[in-house]
Amino acid sequence: MNNSQDDLKAQDDLKEQDANYSFDLASTLQDLTKRWFVILLSGIIAAIGCFITATQLYSPQYMTSTTLLVQSKNNTESAYNNLTATNKMAGVFKNILDSSQLQNSAARQLGYTSFPGNLSCSVIEETNILSFTVTSDSPIKSYRLLKAVLECYPQFTKNVVSSIVLQTLEEPVVPTEPTNPSNALKLAVIGFFAGAAAVVLIISVLSFYKDTVKKESDINKKLITQRLVSIPTQKKRLSVREKVKGIKRPLSITNPVISFEFREAFKRLRQKIVSDSKTHHNKVYAVTSSLENEGKTTVAVNLALSLAKMDYKVLLIDGDLRKPAVAKFLEAKITNGKSIIDFLRGKARLSEIASYDEINNITIMGSNKGTQQANELITGEKMDYLISAAREQYDYIIIDTPPLCFVSDAEDILTLSDSSLIVVRRNVANALSINDTIDIILASGVKLMGCVYNDAENVSIVGRGSVYSDYQYGKYGYGKYGKYGSTAE
């Protein structure tokens, strides 16, 4: 036994030194799906930031324009000569009207120290028509500036081109819309997708470097134990009414909508347990995990149900006294209101806490309420007596334990067991944490049969999409349960 533990420890040290990082599309998509709200929220925050920034930096510009016809006072010339002359004079007018002196004069007339806008003057090609535009940050301001320019220009042109007159063809009007529409909404949309994409990239990179068990082949590469069986991912098959009301079906082999592959997985696990029991004369099997929400309660309950189908006398014990879930998972009633916690406290007899489930042909010892004195109760003499008495009455005793990485209760339960199974859910626990858990199991002296790989992808032909998260521990800081408590376990 010691040599075996030393070998596993050496393997553990070797695998700690060489972390195996790999890209797995299914695990990456799972991480992204779990964090869809973070992605959405990041996109929204980025969109709001871009919208506010664009709005703050946006300065609307309004343009007022007019057109002037350049004419000669002397109409005796031919039309061609007249057009040629006035076209040239239009160029002269343009230079005068573009001058800073004219703009400053118009600004002073309105009370400004400098011209608060942009004045543009152009000659329409091959014509004697001038086009005036004034652009400013206010529609009224741009209109008043253009009017001031039209009023001031004669004093600059009368001594230069006295033989030319300007006739207004199009009167200036107050603009109603800016010439540069705001692009805040467009930038907000771009910001949303950019922000969401950035978070998607970050999550994908973190997923790549997350050293979890992402596929079956990772078990041999990363863990110091063998795989017993893979439990396939299950597809939700809830009616519209069940979805609306939030009704949740447990992942039980007795559920008629559970897949054939799911049932077969537990048949294979049952065969391994029966074989181990016959070979080593074991009866008490502890089902544990490293972290919360890995599916150990699902495995423990379904293993017990599968054994019961073969007419074995099976006792299912809920060893998670802080957060009991077995009774809720099976929707079983605690006999006479007496629980395993009452027995361990000396408030009930052993016969009073055994609840026989006639439908499933198993006996349950559990509780509907948890206690914070779990460690004290498990290490007491009552627990030893319970297991000893159960050995005499039952063929198999399955114990659902708490996660090993959170509390020491599970270690105390392991010492009462003959053998153990560790549930490893896909892409949940870090490989180092799992190996640390295995070391704890081996240090307790109990045999570890191997791991049950839970929520596995591509196990034969199974439906996609997971419902394991419907039955979860919640936060294992010993807070509140969900509707079914920790039934994912």
Short mmCIF file of C-alpha atoms in Angstrom, two decimals:
data_model
loop_
_atom_site.label_atom_id
_atom_site.label_comp_id
_atom_site.label_asym_id
_atom_site.label_seq_id
_atom_site.Cartn_x
_atom_site.Cartn_y
_atom_site.Cartn_z
CA MET A 1 0.00 0.00 0.00
CA ASN A 2 2.81 2.39 0.93
CA ASN A 3 4.71 1.59 -2.27
CA SER A 4 1.56 2.30 -4.28
CA GLN A 5 1.11 5.63 -2.54
CA ASP A 6 4.76 6.53 -3.12
CA ASP A 7 4.41 5.74 -6.83
CA LEU A 8 1.29 7.88 -7.12
CA LYS A 9 3.00 10.67 -5.21
CA ALA A 10 5.92 10.54 -7.64
CA GLN A 11 3.46 10.73 -10.54
CA ASP A 12 1.74 13.65 -8.86
CA ASP A 13 5.03 15.55 -8.48
CA LEU A 14 5.90 14.90 -12.12
CA LYS A 15 2.51 16.13 -13.37
CA GLU A 16 2.70 19.23 -11.17
CA GLN A 17 5.95 20.18 -12.88
CA ASP A 18 4.49 19.84 -16.38
CA ALA A 19 1.07 21.45 -16.70
CA ASN A 20 -0.74 20.35 -19.83
CA TYR A 21 -2.40 23.30 -21.49
CA SER A 22 -4.62 22.49 -24.43
CA PHE A 23 -7.36 24.11 -26.46
CA ASP A 24 -10.70 22.39 -26.30
CA LEU A 25 -13.56 23.98 -28.21
CA ALA A 26 -16.32 22.44 -26.09
CA SER A 27 -14.71 23.64 -22.84
CA THR A 28 -14.08 27.10 -24.26
CA LEU A 29 -17.70 27.40 -25.39
CA GLN A 30 -18.79 26.18 -21.96
CA ASP A 31 -16.72 28.89 -20.26
CA LEU A 32 -18.13 31.52 -22.62
CA THR A 33 -21.70 30.32 -22.06
CA LYS A 34 -21.28 30.39 -18.28
CA ARG A 35 -20.07 33.97 -18.50
CA TRP A 36 -22.53 35.25 -21.11
CA PHE A 37 -23.75 37.91 -18.71
CA VAL A 38 -20.19 39.22 -18.21
CA ILE A 39 -19.75 39.38 -21.99
CA LEU A 40 -23.07 41.16 -22.42
CA LEU A 41 -22.40 43.57 -19.57
CA SER A 42 -18.93 44.36 -20.91
CA GLY A 43 -20.39 45.12 -24.31
CA ILE A 44 -23.04 47.38 -22.78
CA ILE A 45 -20.48 49.24 -20.65
CA ALA A 46 -18.21 49.74 -23.68
CA ALA A 47 -21.19 50.94 -25.74
CA ILE A 48 -22.21 53.43 -23.05
CA GLY A 49 -18.62 54.64 -22.73
CA CYS A 50 -18.29 55.16 -26.48
CA PHE A 51 -21.68 56.88 -26.66
CA ILE A 52 -20.88 59.28 -23.81
CA THR A 53 -17.41 60.05 -25.18
CA ALA A 54 -18.73 60.65 -28.70
CA THR A 55 -21.51 62.85 -27.32
CA GLN A 56 -19.08 64.91 -25.22
CA LEU A 57 -16.67 65.38 -28.12
CA TYR A 58 -19.36 66.09 -30.68
CA SER A 59 -19.63 69.69 -31.84
CA PRO A 60 -22.43 70.30 -34.36
CA GLN A 61 -21.63 72.60 -37.24
CA TYR A 62 -24.30 74.61 -39.07
CA MET A 63 -23.80 76.10 -42.52
CA THR A 64 -25.59 79.11 -44.03
CA SER A 65 -25.08 79.83 -47.72
CA THR A 66 -25.99 82.33 -50.42
CA THR A 67 -25.20 82.83 -54.10
CA LEU A 68 -24.31 86.15 -55.75
CA LEU A 69 -24.29 87.10 -59.41
CA VAL A 70 -21.37 89.31 -60.52
CA GLN A 71 -22.55 91.85 -63.13
CA SER A 72 -20.96 94.75 -64.98
CA LYS A 73 -22.57 98.19 -64.74
CA ASN A 74 -21.82 98.68 -68.43
CA ASN A 75 -24.26 96.51 -70.42
CA THR A 76 -23.12 97.76 -73.87
CA GLU A 77 -20.57 94.97 -74.32
CA SER A 78 -21.35 91.69 -76.04
CA ALA A 79 -22.67 88.91 -73.92
CA TYR A 80 -19.44 86.88 -74.40
CA ASN A 81 -17.15 89.73 -73.45
CA ASN A 82 -19.39 90.65 -70.55
CA LEU A 83 -19.32 87.04 -69.20
CA THR A 84 -15.56 86.82 -69.63
CA ALA A 85 -14.97 90.06 -67.80
CA THR A 86 -17.35 89.35 -64.95
CA ASN A 87 -15.89 85.84 -64.56
CA LYS A 88 -12.49 87.36 -64.03
CA MET A 89 -13.89 89.96 -61.64
CA ALA A 90 -15.63 87.19 -59.72
CA GLY A 91 -12.16 85.83 -58.98
CA VAL A 92 -11.10 89.24 -57.75
CA PHE A 93 -14.18 89.43 -55.52
CA LYS A 94 -13.38 86.01 -54.12
CA ASN A 95 -9.94 87.14 -53.01
CA ILE A 96 -11.40 90.22 -51.33
CA LEU A 97 -14.19 88.33 -49.61
CA ASP A 98 -11.77 85.64 -48.40
CA SER A 99 -9.60 88.25 -46.70
CA SER A 100 -9.23 88.35 -42.93
CA GLN A 101 -9.99 92.09 -42.94
CA LEU A 102 -13.54 91.50 -44.16
CA GLN A 103 -14.07 88.69 -41.62
CA ASN A 104 -12.76 90.83 -38.74
CA SER A 105 -15.01 93.71 -39.78
CA ALA A 106 -18.06 91.44 -39.80
CA ALA A 107 -17.04 90.00 -36.40
CA ARG A 108 -16.70 93.47 -34.83
CA GLN A 109 -20.11 94.43 -36.18
CA LEU A 110 -21.60 91.54 -34.19
CA GLY A 111 -19.51 92.20 -31.08
CA TYR A 112 -16.92 89.41 -31.52
CA THR A 113 -13.18 89.93 -31.23
CA SER A 114 -12.54 87.40 -34.00
CA PHE A 115 -14.62 85.68 -36.64
CA PRO A 116 -16.32 82.74 -34.81
CA GLY A 117 -16.75 80.52 -37.83
CA ASN A 118 -15.41 79.56 -41.22
CA LEU A 119 -16.08 81.72 -44.28
CA SER A 120 -15.81 80.09 -47.67
CA CYS A 121 -16.16 81.79 -51.05
CA SER A 122 -15.96 80.01 -54.39
CA VAL A 123 -16.60 80.82 -58.04
CA ILE A 124 -18.86 78.38 -59.84
CA GLU A 125 -16.79 77.13 -62.78
CA GLU A 126 -17.31 78.85 -66.14
CA THR A 127 -19.82 81.29 -64.60
CA ASN A 128 -19.89 84.70 -62.96
CA ILE A 129 -21.64 83.34 -59.86
CA LEU A 130 -20.13 83.44 -56.39
CA SER A 131 -21.11 80.96 -53.67
CA PHE A 132 -20.79 82.12 -50.05
CA THR A 133 -20.94 79.77 -47.04
CA VAL A 134 -20.40 80.42 -43.35
CA THR A 135 -20.05 77.49 -40.95
CA SER A 136 -20.41 77.90 -37.19
CA ASP A 137 -21.45 75.97 -34.08
CA SER A 138 -24.85 77.66 -33.95
CA PRO A 139 -27.49 78.00 -36.68
CA ILE A 140 -28.33 81.58 -35.65
CA LYS A 141 -24.66 82.50 -35.42
CA SER A 142 -23.84 81.20 -38.89
CA TYR A 143 -26.81 83.10 -40.32
CA ARG A 144 -25.89 86.38 -38.61
CA LEU A 145 -22.24 86.07 -39.63
CA LEU A 146 -23.13 85.65 -43.30
CA LYS A 147 -25.50 88.61 -43.15
CA ALA A 148 -22.76 90.72 -41.56
CA VAL A 149 -20.31 89.73 -44.31
CA LEU A 150 -22.83 90.75 -46.98
CA GLU A 151 -23.32 94.09 -45.26
CA CYS A 152 -19.59 94.77 -44.85
CA TYR A 153 -18.18 93.72 -48.22
CA PRO A 154 -19.12 96.94 -50.19
CA GLN A 155 -16.66 99.05 -48.21
CA PHE A 156 -13.84 96.71 -49.32
CA THR A 157 -14.84 96.45 -53.00
CA LYS A 158 -16.07 99.94 -53.99
CA ASN A 159 -12.60 101.36 -54.57
CA VAL A 160 -11.31 98.26 -56.38
CA VAL A 161 -14.05 97.10 -58.69
CA SER A 162 -16.48 100.01 -58.85
CA SER A 163 -17.72 98.94 -62.29
CA ILE A 164 -19.05 95.65 -60.91
CA VAL A 165 -22.17 95.04 -58.87
CA LEU A 166 -23.30 91.94 -56.97
CA GLN A 167 -26.87 90.70 -57.22
CA THR A 168 -28.21 88.20 -54.67
CA LEU A 169 -29.64 85.12 -56.34
CA GLU A 170 -30.40 83.11 -53.19
CA GLU A 171 -31.06 84.71 -49.83
CA PRO A 172 -29.42 83.09 -46.79
CA VAL A 173 -31.69 81.22 -44.37
CA VAL A 174 -31.22 79.85 -40.84
CA PRO A 175 -30.09 76.19 -41.11
CA THR A 176 -32.19 73.57 -39.35
CA GLU A 177 -29.77 70.60 -39.32
CA PRO A 178 -26.04 70.33 -38.72
CA THR A 179 -23.77 69.48 -41.61
CA ASN A 180 -21.97 66.87 -39.48
CA PRO A 181 -24.56 64.49 -37.96
CA SER A 182 -23.59 62.82 -34.68
CA ASN A 183 -22.10 59.32 -35.03
CA ALA A 184 -22.50 58.54 -31.31
CA LEU A 185 -24.98 55.71 -31.97
CA LYS A 186 -22.72 54.14 -34.60
CA LEU A 187 -19.74 54.33 -32.26
CA ALA A 188 -21.85 52.82 -29.46
CA VAL A 189 -22.65 49.80 -31.65
CA ILE A 190 -18.97 49.44 -32.56
CA GLY A 191 -18.05 49.80 -28.89
CA PHE A 192 -20.52 47.10 -27.88
CA PHE A 193 -19.07 44.52 -30.25
CA ALA A 194 -15.49 45.59 -29.50
CA GLY A 195 -16.05 45.35 -25.74
CA ALA A 196 -17.80 41.99 -26.00
CA ALA A 197 -15.13 40.66 -28.36
CA ALA A 198 -12.37 41.74 -25.97
CA VAL A 199 -13.96 39.84 -23.09
CA VAL A 200 -14.55 36.80 -25.30
CA LEU A 201 -10.86 36.85 -26.17
CA ILE A 202 -9.83 37.17 -22.53
CA ILE A 203 -12.12 34.32 -21.43
CA SER A 204 -10.86 32.14 -24.29
CA VAL A 205 -7.23 32.76 -23.32
CA LEU A 206 -7.98 32.05 -19.65
CA SER A 207 -9.85 28.91 -20.69
CA PHE A 208 -6.80 27.75 -22.63
CA TYR A 209 -4.51 28.26 -19.64
CA LYS A 210 -7.00 26.76 -17.17
CA ASP A 211 -5.47 23.42 -16.28
CA THR A 212 -8.72 21.51 -15.81
CA VAL A 213 -9.79 18.12 -17.14
CA LYS A 214 -11.35 19.11 -20.44
CA LYS A 215 -11.57 15.70 -22.12
CA GLU A 216 -11.16 12.03 -21.30
CA SER A 217 -7.57 11.91 -22.52
CA ASP A 218 -6.64 14.56 -19.93
CA ILE A 219 -7.31 12.08 -17.13
CA ASN A 220 -4.28 9.96 -18.04
CA LYS A 221 -2.19 13.05 -18.76
CA LYS A 222 -3.04 15.11 -15.68
CA LEU A 223 -4.43 12.90 -12.91
CA ILE A 224 -2.84 10.25 -10.75
CA THR A 225 -5.81 7.92 -10.93
CA GLN A 226 -7.67 5.96 -13.54
CA ARG A 227 -11.05 6.62 -15.16
CA LEU A 228 -13.79 4.21 -14.11
CA VAL A 229 -16.57 5.47 -16.36
CA SER A 230 -17.71 8.59 -18.18
CA ILE A 231 -21.15 10.06 -17.47
CA PRO A 232 -22.43 11.83 -20.59
CA THR A 233 -23.80 15.33 -20.76
CA GLN A 234 -27.57 15.36 -20.74
CA LYS A 235 -29.90 17.46 -22.84
CA LYS A 236 -32.78 19.32 -21.21
CA ARG A 237 -36.13 17.81 -22.03
CA LEU A 238 -38.53 20.10 -20.22
CA SER A 239 -41.99 21.03 -21.38
CA VAL A 240 -42.93 24.66 -21.88
CA ARG A 241 -44.96 24.53 -18.67
CA GLU A 242 -41.98 23.16 -16.72
CA LYS A 243 -39.68 25.82 -18.11
CA VAL A 244 -42.11 28.63 -17.27
CA LYS A 245 -42.67 27.35 -13.72
CA GLY A 246 -38.98 26.60 -13.18
CA ILE A 247 -39.62 22.91 -12.51
CA LYS A 248 -36.39 20.93 -12.42
CA ARG A 249 -36.13 17.21 -12.98
CA PRO A 250 -33.34 15.36 -11.18
CA LEU A 251 -30.83 13.46 -13.29
CA SER A 252 -32.00 10.05 -12.20
CA ILE A 253 -31.83 6.76 -14.10
CA THR A 254 -35.47 6.30 -13.10
CA ASN A 255 -36.42 9.39 -15.10
CA PRO A 256 -37.96 8.13 -18.37
CA VAL A 257 -36.48 10.98 -20.43
CA ILE A 258 -32.89 10.27 -19.38
CA SER A 259 -30.78 9.01 -22.26
CA PHE A 260 -29.84 5.39 -22.82
CA GLU A 261 -26.15 6.31 -22.62
CA PHE A 262 -26.65 7.86 -19.17
CA ARG A 263 -28.25 4.67 -17.85
CA GLU A 264 -25.59 2.50 -19.45
CA ALA A 265 -22.83 4.52 -17.81
CA PHE A 266 -24.22 3.68 -14.38
CA LYS A 267 -24.63 0.05 -15.33
CA ARG A 268 -20.92 -0.05 -16.12
CA LEU A 269 -20.12 1.71 -12.85
CA ARG A 270 -22.34 -0.77 -10.99
CA GLN A 271 -20.48 -3.68 -12.55
CA LYS A 272 -17.16 -2.28 -11.35
CA ILE A 273 -18.51 -1.79 -7.82
CA VAL A 274 -19.97 -5.30 -7.69
CA SER A 275 -16.72 -6.76 -8.98
CA ASP A 276 -14.70 -4.82 -6.41
CA SER A 277 -17.06 -5.90 -3.64
CA LYS A 278 -16.82 -9.58 -4.54
CA THR A 279 -13.05 -9.43 -4.90
CA HIS A 280 -12.19 -7.40 -1.81
CA HIS A 281 -15.35 -7.99 0.28
CA ASN A 282 -16.05 -4.25 0.41
CA LYS A 283 -19.46 -2.84 1.32
CA VAL A 284 -19.05 0.84 2.17
CA TYR A 285 -18.29 3.18 -0.76
CA ALA A 286 -17.74 6.91 -0.33
CA VAL A 287 -18.45 9.20 -3.30
CA THR A 288 -16.57 12.47 -3.11
CA SER A 289 -15.16 15.29 -5.24
CA SER A 290 -12.65 18.11 -5.04
CA LEU A 291 -15.04 21.03 -5.48
CA GLU A 292 -18.70 21.85 -5.33
CA ASN A 293 -20.99 21.30 -8.29
CA GLU A 294 -19.09 18.35 -9.76
CA GLY A 295 -22.03 15.95 -9.60
CA LYS A 296 -21.16 13.64 -6.72
CA THR A 297 -24.71 13.51 -5.33
CA THR A 298 -25.98 12.64 -8.81
CA VAL A 299 -23.40 9.85 -9.01
CA ALA A 300 -24.02 8.57 -5.47
CA VAL A 301 -27.80 8.46 -5.86
CA ASN A 302 -27.77 6.86 -9.30
CA LEU A 303 -25.17 4.30 -8.25
CA ALA A 304 -27.42 3.33 -5.33
CA LEU A 305 -30.47 3.14 -7.61
CA SER A 306 -28.59 1.00 -10.12
CA LEU A 307 -27.49 -1.44 -7.41
CA ALA A 308 -31.04 -1.58 -6.05
CA LYS A 309 -32.31 -2.59 -9.50
CA MET A 310 -30.30 -5.80 -9.10
CA ASP A 311 -32.21 -6.52 -5.86
CA TYR A 312 -29.28 -5.73 -3.62
CA LYS A 313 -30.11 -4.28 -0.23
CA VAL A 314 -28.77 -0.75 -0.57
CA LEU A 315 -28.39 1.99 2.03
CA LEU A 316 -27.79 5.53 0.79
CA ILE A 317 -26.33 7.83 3.45
CA ASP A 318 -26.19 11.60 3.05
CA GLY A 319 -22.85 12.36 4.66
CA ASP A 320 -22.95 16.03 3.81
CA LEU A 321 -24.47 17.13 7.09
CA ARG A 322 -23.87 20.81 6.39
CA LYS A 323 -25.78 20.76 3.13
CA PRO A 324 -27.81 17.58 2.81
CA ALA A 325 -29.19 16.98 -0.68
CA VAL A 326 -30.04 13.30 -1.13
CA ALA A 327 -33.56 13.48 0.30
CA LYS A 328 -34.35 16.53 -1.81
CA PHE A 329 -32.91 14.89 -4.90
CA LEU A 330 -35.13 11.83 -4.49
CA GLU A 331 -38.02 13.88 -3.09
CA ALA A 332 -38.06 11.44 -0.20
CA LYS A 333 -39.74 12.12 3.11
CA ILE A 334 -37.77 11.75 6.31
CA THR A 335 -39.48 9.06 8.41
CA ASN A 336 -41.28 10.50 11.43
CA GLY A 337 -39.38 13.70 10.89
CA LYS A 338 -36.26 12.04 12.31
CA SER A 339 -33.00 12.61 10.45
CA ILE A 340 -29.48 11.25 10.59
CA ILE A 341 -28.50 14.42 12.43
CA ASP A 342 -31.06 13.61 15.15
CA PHE A 343 -29.52 10.13 15.54
CA LEU A 344 -25.97 11.49 15.77
CA ARG A 345 -27.16 13.91 18.44
CA GLY A 346 -28.76 11.07 20.38
CA LYS A 347 -32.31 12.30 19.75
CA ALA A 348 -33.46 9.35 17.65
CA ARG A 349 -32.95 5.60 17.36
CA LEU A 350 -31.28 4.06 14.34
CA SER A 351 -34.51 2.40 13.24
CA GLU A 352 -36.27 5.78 13.26
CA ILE A 353 -34.00 7.45 10.72
CA ALA A 354 -34.07 4.74 8.04
CA SER A 355 -36.50 5.86 5.32
CA TYR A 356 -37.32 3.06 2.91
CA ASP A 357 -38.17 4.13 -0.64
CA GLU A 358 -40.49 1.39 -1.93
CA ILE A 359 -40.50 2.74 -5.49
CA ASN A 360 -36.73 2.69 -5.83
CA ASN A 361 -36.09 -0.18 -3.39
CA ILE A 362 -33.45 1.68 -1.38
CA THR A 363 -33.12 2.87 2.20
CA ILE A 364 -32.14 6.46 2.82
CA MET A 365 -30.55 8.05 5.87
CA GLY A 366 -30.50 11.76 5.34
CA SER A 367 -31.82 15.12 6.45
CA ASN A 368 -33.72 18.07 5.08
CA LYS A 369 -31.79 20.57 7.16
CA GLY A 370 -28.07 21.00 7.66
CA THR A 371 -25.95 21.68 10.73
CA GLN A 372 -22.70 23.52 11.34
CA GLN A 373 -21.66 20.86 13.88
CA ALA A 374 -21.05 18.30 11.15
CA ASN A 375 -17.44 17.54 12.03
CA GLU A 376 -18.24 16.98 15.68
CA LEU A 377 -21.13 14.61 14.85
CA ILE A 378 -19.25 12.59 12.22
CA THR A 379 -16.26 11.96 14.48
CA GLY A 380 -18.49 10.81 17.34
CA GLU A 381 -19.18 7.20 18.37
CA LYS A 382 -22.70 7.29 16.91
CA MET A 383 -21.38 7.45 13.35
CA ASP A 384 -19.12 4.45 13.92
CA TYR A 385 -22.06 2.54 15.34
CA LEU A 386 -24.29 3.50 12.38
CA ILE A 387 -21.80 2.18 9.81
CA SER A 388 -21.11 -0.99 11.83
CA ALA A 389 -24.83 -1.73 12.18
CA ALA A 390 -25.43 -1.02 8.50
CA ARG A 391 -22.74 -3.51 7.47
CA GLU A 392 -24.77 -6.24 9.09
CA GLN A 393 -28.04 -5.35 7.32
CA TYR A 394 -27.13 -4.14 3.82
CA ASP A 395 -25.21 -5.43 0.82
CA TYR A 396 -24.01 -2.00 -0.22
CA ILE A 397 -23.67 1.29 1.65
CA ILE A 398 -23.18 4.37 -0.52
CA ILE A 399 -22.13 7.58 1.25
CA ASP A 400 -22.44 10.99 -0.37
CA THR A 401 -19.68 13.11 1.18
CA PRO A 402 -18.95 16.85 1.14
CA PRO A 403 -16.28 18.19 -1.27
CA LEU A 404 -12.85 17.37 0.10
CA CYS A 405 -11.30 20.76 -0.67
CA PHE A 406 -13.73 22.68 1.53
CA VAL A 407 -14.23 20.87 4.82
CA SER A 408 -12.58 18.06 6.79
CA ASP A 409 -15.89 16.21 7.22
CA ALA A 410 -15.24 14.18 4.09
CA GLU A 411 -11.86 12.98 5.40
CA ASP A 412 -13.53 11.66 8.57
CA ILE A 413 -16.17 9.84 6.49
CA LEU A 414 -13.47 8.28 4.31
CA THR A 415 -11.95 6.55 7.33
CA LEU A 416 -15.27 4.72 7.83
CA SER A 417 -15.38 3.53 4.21
CA ASP A 418 -13.93 0.48 2.49
CA SER A 419 -13.38 2.17 -0.85
CA SER A 420 -14.01 5.46 -2.57
CA LEU A 421 -14.78 7.13 -5.89
CA ILE A 422 -13.88 10.68 -6.87
CA VAL A 423 -16.18 12.53 -9.25
CA VAL A 424 -14.39 14.79 -11.73
CA ARG A 425 -16.64 17.04 -13.74
CA ARG A 426 -15.43 18.31 -17.08
CA ASN A 427 -13.72 21.70 -16.94
CA VAL A 428 -14.46 22.48 -13.29
CA ALA A 429 -11.66 21.58 -10.87
CA ASN A 430 -8.01 22.35 -11.49
CA ALA A 431 -5.94 19.21 -12.08
CA LEU A 432 -3.63 20.16 -9.21
CA SER A 433 -6.63 20.40 -6.83
CA ILE A 434 -7.90 17.01 -7.98
CA ASN A 435 -4.50 15.42 -7.40
CA ASP A 436 -4.33 17.04 -3.97
CA THR A 437 -7.73 15.50 -3.23
CA ILE A 438 -6.47 12.10 -4.35
CA ASP A 439 -3.49 12.49 -2.02
CA ILE A 440 -5.89 13.19 0.86
CA ILE A 441 -7.90 10.07 0.05
CA LEU A 442 -4.80 7.90 -0.11
CA ALA A 443 -3.46 9.44 3.10
CA SER A 444 -6.67 8.38 4.88
CA GLY A 445 -5.84 4.76 4.13
CA VAL A 446 -8.98 4.08 2.12
CA LYS A 447 -8.78 2.53 -1.33
CA LEU A 448 -9.47 4.80 -4.31
CA MET A 449 -11.05 2.86 -7.16
CA GLY A 450 -10.68 5.74 -9.60
CA CYS A 451 -12.57 8.72 -10.97
CA VAL A 452 -16.01 9.09 -12.49
CA TYR A 453 -15.68 11.57 -15.34
CA ASN A 454 -18.87 13.60 -15.26
CA ASP A 455 -20.59 15.80 -17.87
CA ALA A 456 -18.46 14.21 -20.58
CA GLU A 457 -18.72 15.21 -24.22
CA ASN A 458 -18.85 12.73 -27.10
CA VAL A 459 -19.74 9.68 -25.05
CA SER A 460 -21.40 7.49 -27.65
CA ILE A 461 -24.48 9.27 -29.17
CA VAL A 462 -25.85 11.65 -26.57
CA GLY A 463 -27.80 14.89 -26.64
CA ARG A 464 -25.88 18.11 -26.32
CA GLY A 465 -26.40 20.78 -23.71
CA SER A 466 -26.02 20.35 -19.99
CA VAL A 467 -28.52 20.37 -17.19
CA TYR A 468 -26.02 19.56 -14.46
CA SER A 469 -26.05 23.18 -13.43
CA ASP A 470 -29.73 22.89 -12.57
CA TYR A 471 -28.83 20.98 -9.42
CA GLN A 472 -25.95 22.77 -7.85
CA TYR A 473 -24.39 23.52 -4.51
CA GLY A 474 -24.58 27.24 -4.86
CA LYS A 475 -21.68 28.83 -2.97
CA TYR A 476 -19.97 26.36 -0.65
CA GLY A 477 -19.40 29.10 1.85
CA TYR A 478 -22.42 27.47 3.45
CA GLY A 479 -24.90 29.99 2.14
CA LYS A 480 -28.37 29.35 0.74
CA TYR A 481 -29.33 26.51 -1.51
CA GLY A 482 -31.28 26.73 -4.69
CA LYS A 483 -34.65 25.03 -5.11
CA TYR A 484 -33.16 21.55 -4.93
CA GLY A 485 -30.19 22.44 -2.81
CA SER A 486 -27.01 20.73 -3.91
CA THR A 487 -28.58 18.11 -6.09
CA ALA A 488 -26.05 18.50 -8.81
CA GLU A 489 -23.81 16.82 -6.36
#
